[in-house]
Coordinates of N, CA and C and ligand atoms in Angstrom, one line a residue:
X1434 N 1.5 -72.3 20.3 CA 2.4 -72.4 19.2 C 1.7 -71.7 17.9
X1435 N 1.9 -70.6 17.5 CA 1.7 -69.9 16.3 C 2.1 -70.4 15.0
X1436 N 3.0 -71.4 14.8 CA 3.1 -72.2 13.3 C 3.3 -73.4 13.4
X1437 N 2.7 -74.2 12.9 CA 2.4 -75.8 13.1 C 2.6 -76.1 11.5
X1438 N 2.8 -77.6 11.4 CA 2.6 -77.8 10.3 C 2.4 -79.6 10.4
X1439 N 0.9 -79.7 9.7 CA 0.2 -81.1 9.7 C 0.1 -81.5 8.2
X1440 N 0.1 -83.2 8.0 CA -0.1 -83.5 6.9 C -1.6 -83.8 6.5
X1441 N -2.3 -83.7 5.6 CA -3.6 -83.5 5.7 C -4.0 -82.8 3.8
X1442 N -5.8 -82.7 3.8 CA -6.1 -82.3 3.0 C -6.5 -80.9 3.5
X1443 N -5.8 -79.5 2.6 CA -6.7 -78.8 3.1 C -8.1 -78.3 3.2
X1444 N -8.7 -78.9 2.8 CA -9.7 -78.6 2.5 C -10.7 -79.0 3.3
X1445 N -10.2 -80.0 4.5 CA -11.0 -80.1 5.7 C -10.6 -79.5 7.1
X1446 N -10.3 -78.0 6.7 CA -9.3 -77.5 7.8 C -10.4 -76.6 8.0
X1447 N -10.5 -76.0 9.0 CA -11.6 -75.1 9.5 C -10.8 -73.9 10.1
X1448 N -10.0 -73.4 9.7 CA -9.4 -72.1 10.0 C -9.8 -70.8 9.1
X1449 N -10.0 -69.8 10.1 CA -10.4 -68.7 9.2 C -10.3 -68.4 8.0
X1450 N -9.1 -68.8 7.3 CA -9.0 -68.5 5.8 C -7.7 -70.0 5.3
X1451 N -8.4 -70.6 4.0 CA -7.5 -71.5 3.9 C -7.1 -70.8 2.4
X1452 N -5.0 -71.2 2.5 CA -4.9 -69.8 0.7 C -4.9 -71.4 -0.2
X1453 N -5.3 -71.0 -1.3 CA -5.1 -71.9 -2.4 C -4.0 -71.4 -3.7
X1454 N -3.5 -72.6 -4.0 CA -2.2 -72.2 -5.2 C -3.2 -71.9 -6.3
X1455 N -3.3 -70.8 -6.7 CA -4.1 -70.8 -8.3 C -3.4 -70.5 -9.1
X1456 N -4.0 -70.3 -10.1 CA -3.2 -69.8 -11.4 C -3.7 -68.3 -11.6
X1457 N -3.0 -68.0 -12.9 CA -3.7 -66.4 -12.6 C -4.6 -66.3 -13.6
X1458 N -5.8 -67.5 -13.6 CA -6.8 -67.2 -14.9 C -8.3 -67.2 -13.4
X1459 N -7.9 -68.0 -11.8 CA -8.6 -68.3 -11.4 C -9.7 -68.9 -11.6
X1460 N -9.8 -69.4 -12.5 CA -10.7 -70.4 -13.0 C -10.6 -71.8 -12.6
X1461 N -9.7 -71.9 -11.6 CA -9.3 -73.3 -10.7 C -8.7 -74.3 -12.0
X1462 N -8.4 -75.1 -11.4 CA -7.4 -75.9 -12.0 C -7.3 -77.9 -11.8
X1463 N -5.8 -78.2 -11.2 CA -5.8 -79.4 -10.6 C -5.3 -79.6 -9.6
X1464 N -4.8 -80.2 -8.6 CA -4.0 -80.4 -7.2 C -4.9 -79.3 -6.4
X1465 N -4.5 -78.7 -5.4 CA -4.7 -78.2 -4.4 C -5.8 -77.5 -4.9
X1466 N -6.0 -76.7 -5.9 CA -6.9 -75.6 -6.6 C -8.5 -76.4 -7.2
X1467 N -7.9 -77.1 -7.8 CA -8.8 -78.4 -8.1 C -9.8 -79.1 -6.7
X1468 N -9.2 -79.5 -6.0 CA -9.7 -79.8 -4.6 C -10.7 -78.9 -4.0
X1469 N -9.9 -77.6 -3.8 CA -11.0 -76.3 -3.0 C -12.1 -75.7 -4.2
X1470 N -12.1 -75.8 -5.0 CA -13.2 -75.6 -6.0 C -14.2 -76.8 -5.9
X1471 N -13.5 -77.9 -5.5 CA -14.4 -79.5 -6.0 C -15.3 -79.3 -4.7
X1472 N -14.1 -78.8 -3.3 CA -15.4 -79.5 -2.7 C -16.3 -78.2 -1.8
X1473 N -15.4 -76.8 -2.4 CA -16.0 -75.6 -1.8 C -17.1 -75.3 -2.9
X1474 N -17.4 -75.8 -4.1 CA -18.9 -75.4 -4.8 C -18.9 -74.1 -5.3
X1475 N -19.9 -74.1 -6.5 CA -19.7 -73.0 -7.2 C -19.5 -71.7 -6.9
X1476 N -19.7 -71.3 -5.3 CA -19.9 -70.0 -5.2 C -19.0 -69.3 -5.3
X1477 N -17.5 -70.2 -4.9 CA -16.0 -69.9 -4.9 C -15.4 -69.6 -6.8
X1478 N -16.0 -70.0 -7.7 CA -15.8 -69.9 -8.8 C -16.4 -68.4 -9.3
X1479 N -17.6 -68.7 -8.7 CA -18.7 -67.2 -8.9 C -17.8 -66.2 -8.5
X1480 N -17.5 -66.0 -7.5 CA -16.8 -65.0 -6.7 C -15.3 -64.5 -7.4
X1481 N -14.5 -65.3 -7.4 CA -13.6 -65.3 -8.7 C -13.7 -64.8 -10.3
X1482 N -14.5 -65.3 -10.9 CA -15.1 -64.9 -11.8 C -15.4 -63.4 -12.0
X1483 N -15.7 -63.1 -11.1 CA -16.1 -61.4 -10.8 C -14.9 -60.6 -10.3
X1484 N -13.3 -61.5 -9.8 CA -12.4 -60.6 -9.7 C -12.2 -60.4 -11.0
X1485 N -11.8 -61.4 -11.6 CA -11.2 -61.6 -12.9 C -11.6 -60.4 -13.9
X1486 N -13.2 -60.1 -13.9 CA -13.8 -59.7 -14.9 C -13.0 -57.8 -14.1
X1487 N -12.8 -57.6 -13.0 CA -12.5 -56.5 -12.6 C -10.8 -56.4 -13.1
X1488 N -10.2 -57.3 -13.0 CA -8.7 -56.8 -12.8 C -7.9 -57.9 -13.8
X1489 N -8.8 -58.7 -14.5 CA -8.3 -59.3 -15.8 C -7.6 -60.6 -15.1
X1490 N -6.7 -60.7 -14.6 CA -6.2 -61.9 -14.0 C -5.1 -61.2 -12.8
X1491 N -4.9 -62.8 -12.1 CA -4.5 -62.5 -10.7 C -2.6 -62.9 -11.4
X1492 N -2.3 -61.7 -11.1 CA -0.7 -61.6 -11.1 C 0.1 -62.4 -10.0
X1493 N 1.4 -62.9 -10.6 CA 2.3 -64.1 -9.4 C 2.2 -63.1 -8.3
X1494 N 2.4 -64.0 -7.3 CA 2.8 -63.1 -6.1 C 1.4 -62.4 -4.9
X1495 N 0.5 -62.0 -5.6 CA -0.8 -61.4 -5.8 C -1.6 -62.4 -5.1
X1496 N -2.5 -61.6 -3.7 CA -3.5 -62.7 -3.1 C -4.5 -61.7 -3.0
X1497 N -6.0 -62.7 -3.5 CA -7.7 -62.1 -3.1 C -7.9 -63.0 -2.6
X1498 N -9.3 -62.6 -2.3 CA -9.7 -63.0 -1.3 C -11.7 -63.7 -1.8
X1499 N -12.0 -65.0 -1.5 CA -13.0 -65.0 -1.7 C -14.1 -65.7 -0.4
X1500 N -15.5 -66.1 -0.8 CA -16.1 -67.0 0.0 C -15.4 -68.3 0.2
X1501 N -15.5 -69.2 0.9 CA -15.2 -70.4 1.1 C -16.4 -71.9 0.5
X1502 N -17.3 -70.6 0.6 CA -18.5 -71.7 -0.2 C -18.7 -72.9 1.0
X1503 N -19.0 -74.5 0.2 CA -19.1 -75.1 1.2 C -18.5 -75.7 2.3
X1504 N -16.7 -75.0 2.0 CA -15.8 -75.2 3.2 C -15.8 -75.2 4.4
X1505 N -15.3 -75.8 5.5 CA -15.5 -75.5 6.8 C -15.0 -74.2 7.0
X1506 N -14.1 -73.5 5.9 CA -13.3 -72.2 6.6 C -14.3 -71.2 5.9
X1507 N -13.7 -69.7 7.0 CA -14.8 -69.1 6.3 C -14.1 -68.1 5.1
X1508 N -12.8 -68.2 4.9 CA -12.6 -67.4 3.3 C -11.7 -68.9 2.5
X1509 N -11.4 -68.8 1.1 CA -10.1 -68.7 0.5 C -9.6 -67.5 -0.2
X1510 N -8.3 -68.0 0.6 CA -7.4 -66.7 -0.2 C -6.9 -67.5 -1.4
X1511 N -7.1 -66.7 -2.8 CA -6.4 -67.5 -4.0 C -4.7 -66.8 -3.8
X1512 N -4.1 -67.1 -4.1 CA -2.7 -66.7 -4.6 C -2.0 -67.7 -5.6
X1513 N -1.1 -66.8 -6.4 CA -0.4 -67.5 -7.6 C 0.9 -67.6 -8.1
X1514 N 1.8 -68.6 -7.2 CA 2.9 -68.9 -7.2 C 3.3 -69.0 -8.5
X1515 N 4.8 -69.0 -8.2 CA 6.0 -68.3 -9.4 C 6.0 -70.2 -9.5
X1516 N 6.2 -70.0 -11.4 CA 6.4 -71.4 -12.0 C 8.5 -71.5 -12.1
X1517 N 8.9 -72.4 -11.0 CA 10.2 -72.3 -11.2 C 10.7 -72.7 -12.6
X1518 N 12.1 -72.0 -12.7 CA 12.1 -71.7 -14.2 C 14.0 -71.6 -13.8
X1519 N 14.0 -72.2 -12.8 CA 15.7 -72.2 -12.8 C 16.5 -71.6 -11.7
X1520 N 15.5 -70.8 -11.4 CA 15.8 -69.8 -9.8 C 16.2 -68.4 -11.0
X1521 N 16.9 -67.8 -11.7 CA 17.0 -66.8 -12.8 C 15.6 -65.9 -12.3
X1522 N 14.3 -65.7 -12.0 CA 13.3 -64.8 -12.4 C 12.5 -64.8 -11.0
X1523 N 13.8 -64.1 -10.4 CA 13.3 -63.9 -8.8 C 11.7 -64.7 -8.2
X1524 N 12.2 -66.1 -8.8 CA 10.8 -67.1 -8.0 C 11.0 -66.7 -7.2
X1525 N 12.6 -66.7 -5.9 CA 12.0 -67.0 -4.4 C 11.1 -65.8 -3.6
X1526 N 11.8 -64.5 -4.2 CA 10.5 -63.4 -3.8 C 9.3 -63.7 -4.2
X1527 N 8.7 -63.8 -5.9 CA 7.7 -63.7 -5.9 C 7.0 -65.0 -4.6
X1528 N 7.6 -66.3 -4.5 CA 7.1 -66.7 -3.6 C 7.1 -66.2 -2.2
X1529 N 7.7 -65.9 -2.1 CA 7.5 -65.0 -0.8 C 6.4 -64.2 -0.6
X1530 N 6.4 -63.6 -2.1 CA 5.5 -62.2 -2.1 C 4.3 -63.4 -1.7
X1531 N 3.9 -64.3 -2.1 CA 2.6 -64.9 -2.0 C 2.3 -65.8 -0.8
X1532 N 3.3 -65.7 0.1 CA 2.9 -65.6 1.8 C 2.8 -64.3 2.4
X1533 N 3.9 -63.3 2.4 CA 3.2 -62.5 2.5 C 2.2 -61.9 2.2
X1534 N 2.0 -61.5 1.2 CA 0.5 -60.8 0.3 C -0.9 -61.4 1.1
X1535 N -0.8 -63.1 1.1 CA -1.9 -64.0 1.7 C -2.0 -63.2 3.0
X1536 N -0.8 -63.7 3.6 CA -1.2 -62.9 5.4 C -1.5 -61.4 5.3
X1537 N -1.8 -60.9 4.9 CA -1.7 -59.5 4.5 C -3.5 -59.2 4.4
X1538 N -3.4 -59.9 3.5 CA -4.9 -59.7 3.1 C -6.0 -60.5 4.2
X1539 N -5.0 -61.7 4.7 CA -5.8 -62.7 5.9 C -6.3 -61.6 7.2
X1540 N -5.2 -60.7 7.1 CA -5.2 -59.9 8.5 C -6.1 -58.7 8.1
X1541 N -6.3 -58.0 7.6 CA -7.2 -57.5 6.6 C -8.8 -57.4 6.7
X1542 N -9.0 -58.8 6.8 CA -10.3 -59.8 6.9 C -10.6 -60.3 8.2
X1543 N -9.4 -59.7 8.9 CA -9.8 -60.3 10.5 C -9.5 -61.7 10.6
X1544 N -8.6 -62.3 9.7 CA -8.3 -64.0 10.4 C -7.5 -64.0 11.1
X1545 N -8.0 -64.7 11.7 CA -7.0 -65.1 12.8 C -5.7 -66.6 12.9
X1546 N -6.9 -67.4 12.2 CA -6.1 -68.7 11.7 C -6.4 -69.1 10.5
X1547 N -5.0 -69.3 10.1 CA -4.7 -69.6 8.2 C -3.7 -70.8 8.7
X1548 N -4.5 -71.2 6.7 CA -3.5 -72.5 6.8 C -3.6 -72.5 5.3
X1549 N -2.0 -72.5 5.0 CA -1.6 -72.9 3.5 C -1.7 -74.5 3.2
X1550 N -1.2 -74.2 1.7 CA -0.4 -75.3 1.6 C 0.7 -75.2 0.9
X1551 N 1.5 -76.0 0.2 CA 3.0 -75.8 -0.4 C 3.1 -75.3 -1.5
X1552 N 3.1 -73.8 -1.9 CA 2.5 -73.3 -2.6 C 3.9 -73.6 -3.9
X1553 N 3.3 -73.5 -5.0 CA 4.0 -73.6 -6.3 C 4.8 -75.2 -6.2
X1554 N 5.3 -76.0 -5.1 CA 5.7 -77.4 -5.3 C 5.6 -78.4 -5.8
X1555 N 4.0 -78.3 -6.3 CA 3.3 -79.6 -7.7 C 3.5 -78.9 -8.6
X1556 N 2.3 -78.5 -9.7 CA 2.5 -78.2 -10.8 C 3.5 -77.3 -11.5
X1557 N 4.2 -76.7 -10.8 CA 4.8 -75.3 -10.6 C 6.4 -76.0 -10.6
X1558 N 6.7 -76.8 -10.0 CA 7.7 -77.5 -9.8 C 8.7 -76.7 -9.0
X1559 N 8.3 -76.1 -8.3 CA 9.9 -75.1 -7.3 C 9.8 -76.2 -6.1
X1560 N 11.8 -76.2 -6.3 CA 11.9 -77.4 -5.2 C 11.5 -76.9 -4.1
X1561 N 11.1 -78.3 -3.4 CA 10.3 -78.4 -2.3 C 11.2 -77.6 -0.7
X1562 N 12.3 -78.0 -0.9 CA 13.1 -78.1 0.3 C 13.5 -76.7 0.3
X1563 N 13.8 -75.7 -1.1 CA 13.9 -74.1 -0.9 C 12.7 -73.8 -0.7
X1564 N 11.6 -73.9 -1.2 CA 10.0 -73.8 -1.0 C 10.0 -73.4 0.8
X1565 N 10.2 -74.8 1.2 CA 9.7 -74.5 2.6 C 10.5 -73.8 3.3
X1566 N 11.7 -73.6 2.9 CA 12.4 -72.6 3.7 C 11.9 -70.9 3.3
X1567 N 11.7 -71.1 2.4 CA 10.9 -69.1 2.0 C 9.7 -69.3 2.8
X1568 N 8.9 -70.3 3.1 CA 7.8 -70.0 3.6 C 7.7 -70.0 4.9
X1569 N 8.4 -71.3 5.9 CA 8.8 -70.9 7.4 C 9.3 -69.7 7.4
X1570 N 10.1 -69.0 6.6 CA 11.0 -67.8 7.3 C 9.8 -66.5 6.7
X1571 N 9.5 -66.6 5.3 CA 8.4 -65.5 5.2 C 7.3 -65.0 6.7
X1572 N 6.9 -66.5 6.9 CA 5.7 -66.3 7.7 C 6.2 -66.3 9.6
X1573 N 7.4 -66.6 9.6 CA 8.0 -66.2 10.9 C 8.0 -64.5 11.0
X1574 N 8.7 -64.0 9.9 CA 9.1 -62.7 10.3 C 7.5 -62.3 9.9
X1575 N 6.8 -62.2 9.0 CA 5.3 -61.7 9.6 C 5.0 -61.8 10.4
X1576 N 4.6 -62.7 11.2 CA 4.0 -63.4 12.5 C 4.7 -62.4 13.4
X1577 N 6.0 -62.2 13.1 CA 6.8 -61.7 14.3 C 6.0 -59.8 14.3
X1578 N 5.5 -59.4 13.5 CA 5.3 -57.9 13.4 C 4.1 -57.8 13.7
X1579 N 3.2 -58.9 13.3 CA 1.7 -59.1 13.4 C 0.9 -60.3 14.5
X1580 N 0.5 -59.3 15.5 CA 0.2 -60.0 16.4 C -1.5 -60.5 16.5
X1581 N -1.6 -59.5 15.4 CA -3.3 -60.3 15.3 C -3.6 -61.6 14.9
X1582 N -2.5 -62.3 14.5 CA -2.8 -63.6 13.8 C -2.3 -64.7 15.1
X1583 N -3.5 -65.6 15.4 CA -3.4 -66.7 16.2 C -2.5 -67.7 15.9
X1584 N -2.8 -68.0 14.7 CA -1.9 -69.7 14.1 C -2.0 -69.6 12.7
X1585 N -0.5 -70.1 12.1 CA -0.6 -70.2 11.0 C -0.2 -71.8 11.1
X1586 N -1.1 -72.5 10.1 CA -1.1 -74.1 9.9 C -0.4 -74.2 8.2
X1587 N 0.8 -74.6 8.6 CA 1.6 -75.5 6.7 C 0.5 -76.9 6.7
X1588 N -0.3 -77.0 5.8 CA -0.8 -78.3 5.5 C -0.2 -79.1 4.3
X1589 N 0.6 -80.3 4.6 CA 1.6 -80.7 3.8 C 0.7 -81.9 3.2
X1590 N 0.7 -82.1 2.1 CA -0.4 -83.1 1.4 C 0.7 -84.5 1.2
X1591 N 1.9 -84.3 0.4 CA 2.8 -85.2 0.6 C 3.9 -85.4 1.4
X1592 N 4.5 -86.6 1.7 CA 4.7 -86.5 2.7 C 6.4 -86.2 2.4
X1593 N 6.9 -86.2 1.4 CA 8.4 -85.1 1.4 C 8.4 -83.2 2.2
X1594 N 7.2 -83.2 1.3 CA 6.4 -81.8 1.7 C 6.7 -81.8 3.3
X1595 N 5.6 -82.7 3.9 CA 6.2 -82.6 5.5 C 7.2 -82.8 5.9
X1596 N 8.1 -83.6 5.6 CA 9.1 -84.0 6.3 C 10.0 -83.0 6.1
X1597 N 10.4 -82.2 5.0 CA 10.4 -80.5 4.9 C 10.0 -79.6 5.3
X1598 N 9.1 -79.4 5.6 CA 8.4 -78.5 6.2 C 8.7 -78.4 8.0
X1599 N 8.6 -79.5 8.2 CA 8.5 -79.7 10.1 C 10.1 -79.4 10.0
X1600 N 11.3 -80.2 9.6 CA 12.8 -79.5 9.4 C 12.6 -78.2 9.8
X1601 N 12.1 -77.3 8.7 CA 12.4 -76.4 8.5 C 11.7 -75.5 10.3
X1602 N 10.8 -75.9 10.7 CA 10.5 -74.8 11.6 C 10.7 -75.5 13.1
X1603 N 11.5 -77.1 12.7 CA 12.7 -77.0 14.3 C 14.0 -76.6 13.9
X1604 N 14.6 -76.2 12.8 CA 15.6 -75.6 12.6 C 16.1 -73.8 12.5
X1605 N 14.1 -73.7 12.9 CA 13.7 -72.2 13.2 C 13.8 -71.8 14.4
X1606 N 13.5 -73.4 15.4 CA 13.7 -72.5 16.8 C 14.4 -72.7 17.7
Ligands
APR1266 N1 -4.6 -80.2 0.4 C1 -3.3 -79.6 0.6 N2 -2.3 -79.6 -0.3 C2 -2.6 -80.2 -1.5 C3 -3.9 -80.7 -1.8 C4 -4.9 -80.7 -0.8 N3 -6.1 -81.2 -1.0 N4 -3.8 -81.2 -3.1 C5 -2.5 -81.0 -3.5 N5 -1.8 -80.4 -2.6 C6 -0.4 -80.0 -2.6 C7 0.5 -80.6 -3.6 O1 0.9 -81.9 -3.1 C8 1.7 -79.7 -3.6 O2 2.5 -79.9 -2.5 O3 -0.4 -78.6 -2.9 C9 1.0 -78.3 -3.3 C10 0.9 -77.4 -4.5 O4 0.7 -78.2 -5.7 P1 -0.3 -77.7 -6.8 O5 -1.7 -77.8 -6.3 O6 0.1 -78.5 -8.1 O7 0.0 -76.2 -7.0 P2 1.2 -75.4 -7.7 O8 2.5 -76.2 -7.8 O9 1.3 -74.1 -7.0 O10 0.7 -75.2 -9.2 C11 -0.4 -74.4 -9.4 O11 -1.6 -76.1 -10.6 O12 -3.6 -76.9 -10.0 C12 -3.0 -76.0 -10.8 O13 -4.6 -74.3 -11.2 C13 -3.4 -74.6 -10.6 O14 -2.3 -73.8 -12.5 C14 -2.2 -73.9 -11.1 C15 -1.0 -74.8 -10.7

């Protein structure tokens, strides 16, 4: 099964690359971002730090790539979901763009297994239930062109999240 989706923290997932919601100062944050910085340690901030100083900040849509630090995985991808604002300012692409972009750069790096989480759905507020529909179908039709990738894992922290999320990819197949 190439897309799963489990409720859990990401940050104890051991798949080749786990993406994180950041913002675009990358200087980590709260919820998900806050977590992978807390418990992946400074090297993931260091590493960051050093895009920033290259490209000023990470634009919506837009995924790098760093160490994982003391994570079980061995990258995070940061990416920086669209703050909903009404649906008006093409969120659902830019969210899109930020599963794509992630797998993009995952495959790039040689991962094989990635695992999100629900990107822009907390602080960001883009409803949950369009959320997971851009993101099962984003990473369907990737998956479908790109065979280098083993498994993509949705790791849903709340449990609306999941119960959205799992909908969404038996109403995929
Ligand atoms: N593992 C998996 N998912 C998590 C975790 C975790 N440890 N902690 C939170 N989440 C979930 C939230 O429940 C939500 O479903 O991640 C999803 C995204 O929520 P946020 O982390 O708030 O991210 P987002 O809505 O994209 O807002 C990004 O929040 O933390 C700041 O610096 C970040 O400014 C940025 C903004």
């Amino acid at each position: 099964m190439k897309l799963k989706t489990v409720q859990g923290d990401i940050t104890s997932f051991k798949t080749d690359a786990i993406v994180n919601a950041a913002n675009s100062s990358l200087l980590g944050g709260g919820g998900v971002d806050g977590a992978i910085h807390r418990s992946g340690g400074p090297e993931i901030l260091e590493e960051c730090k050093k895009i920033v100083a290259k490209q000023v900040s990470c634009k919506t849509g837009v995924a790098v790539i760093t160490t994982a630090g003391e994570l079980p995985s061995k990258y995070v991808i940061h990416t920086v979901g669209p703050v909903w604002n009404g649906g008006d300012n093409k969120e659902s692409q830019k969210l899109a763009n930020c599963y794509k972009n992630s797998l993009a750069l995952a495959v790039e790096n040689n991962c094989k297994t990635i695992s999100f989480p629900n990107i822009s759905t907390g602080v960001y507020r883009f409803p949950k239930e369009k959320a997971a529909n851009i993101a099962v179908k984003t990473v369907t039709d990737f998956l479908s062109a790109h065979n280098q990738v083993q498994e993509v894992i949705f790791v849903c922290f709340d449990d609306e999240n999941f119960r959205l999320t799992k909908n969404e990819l038996e109403n995929r197949d």
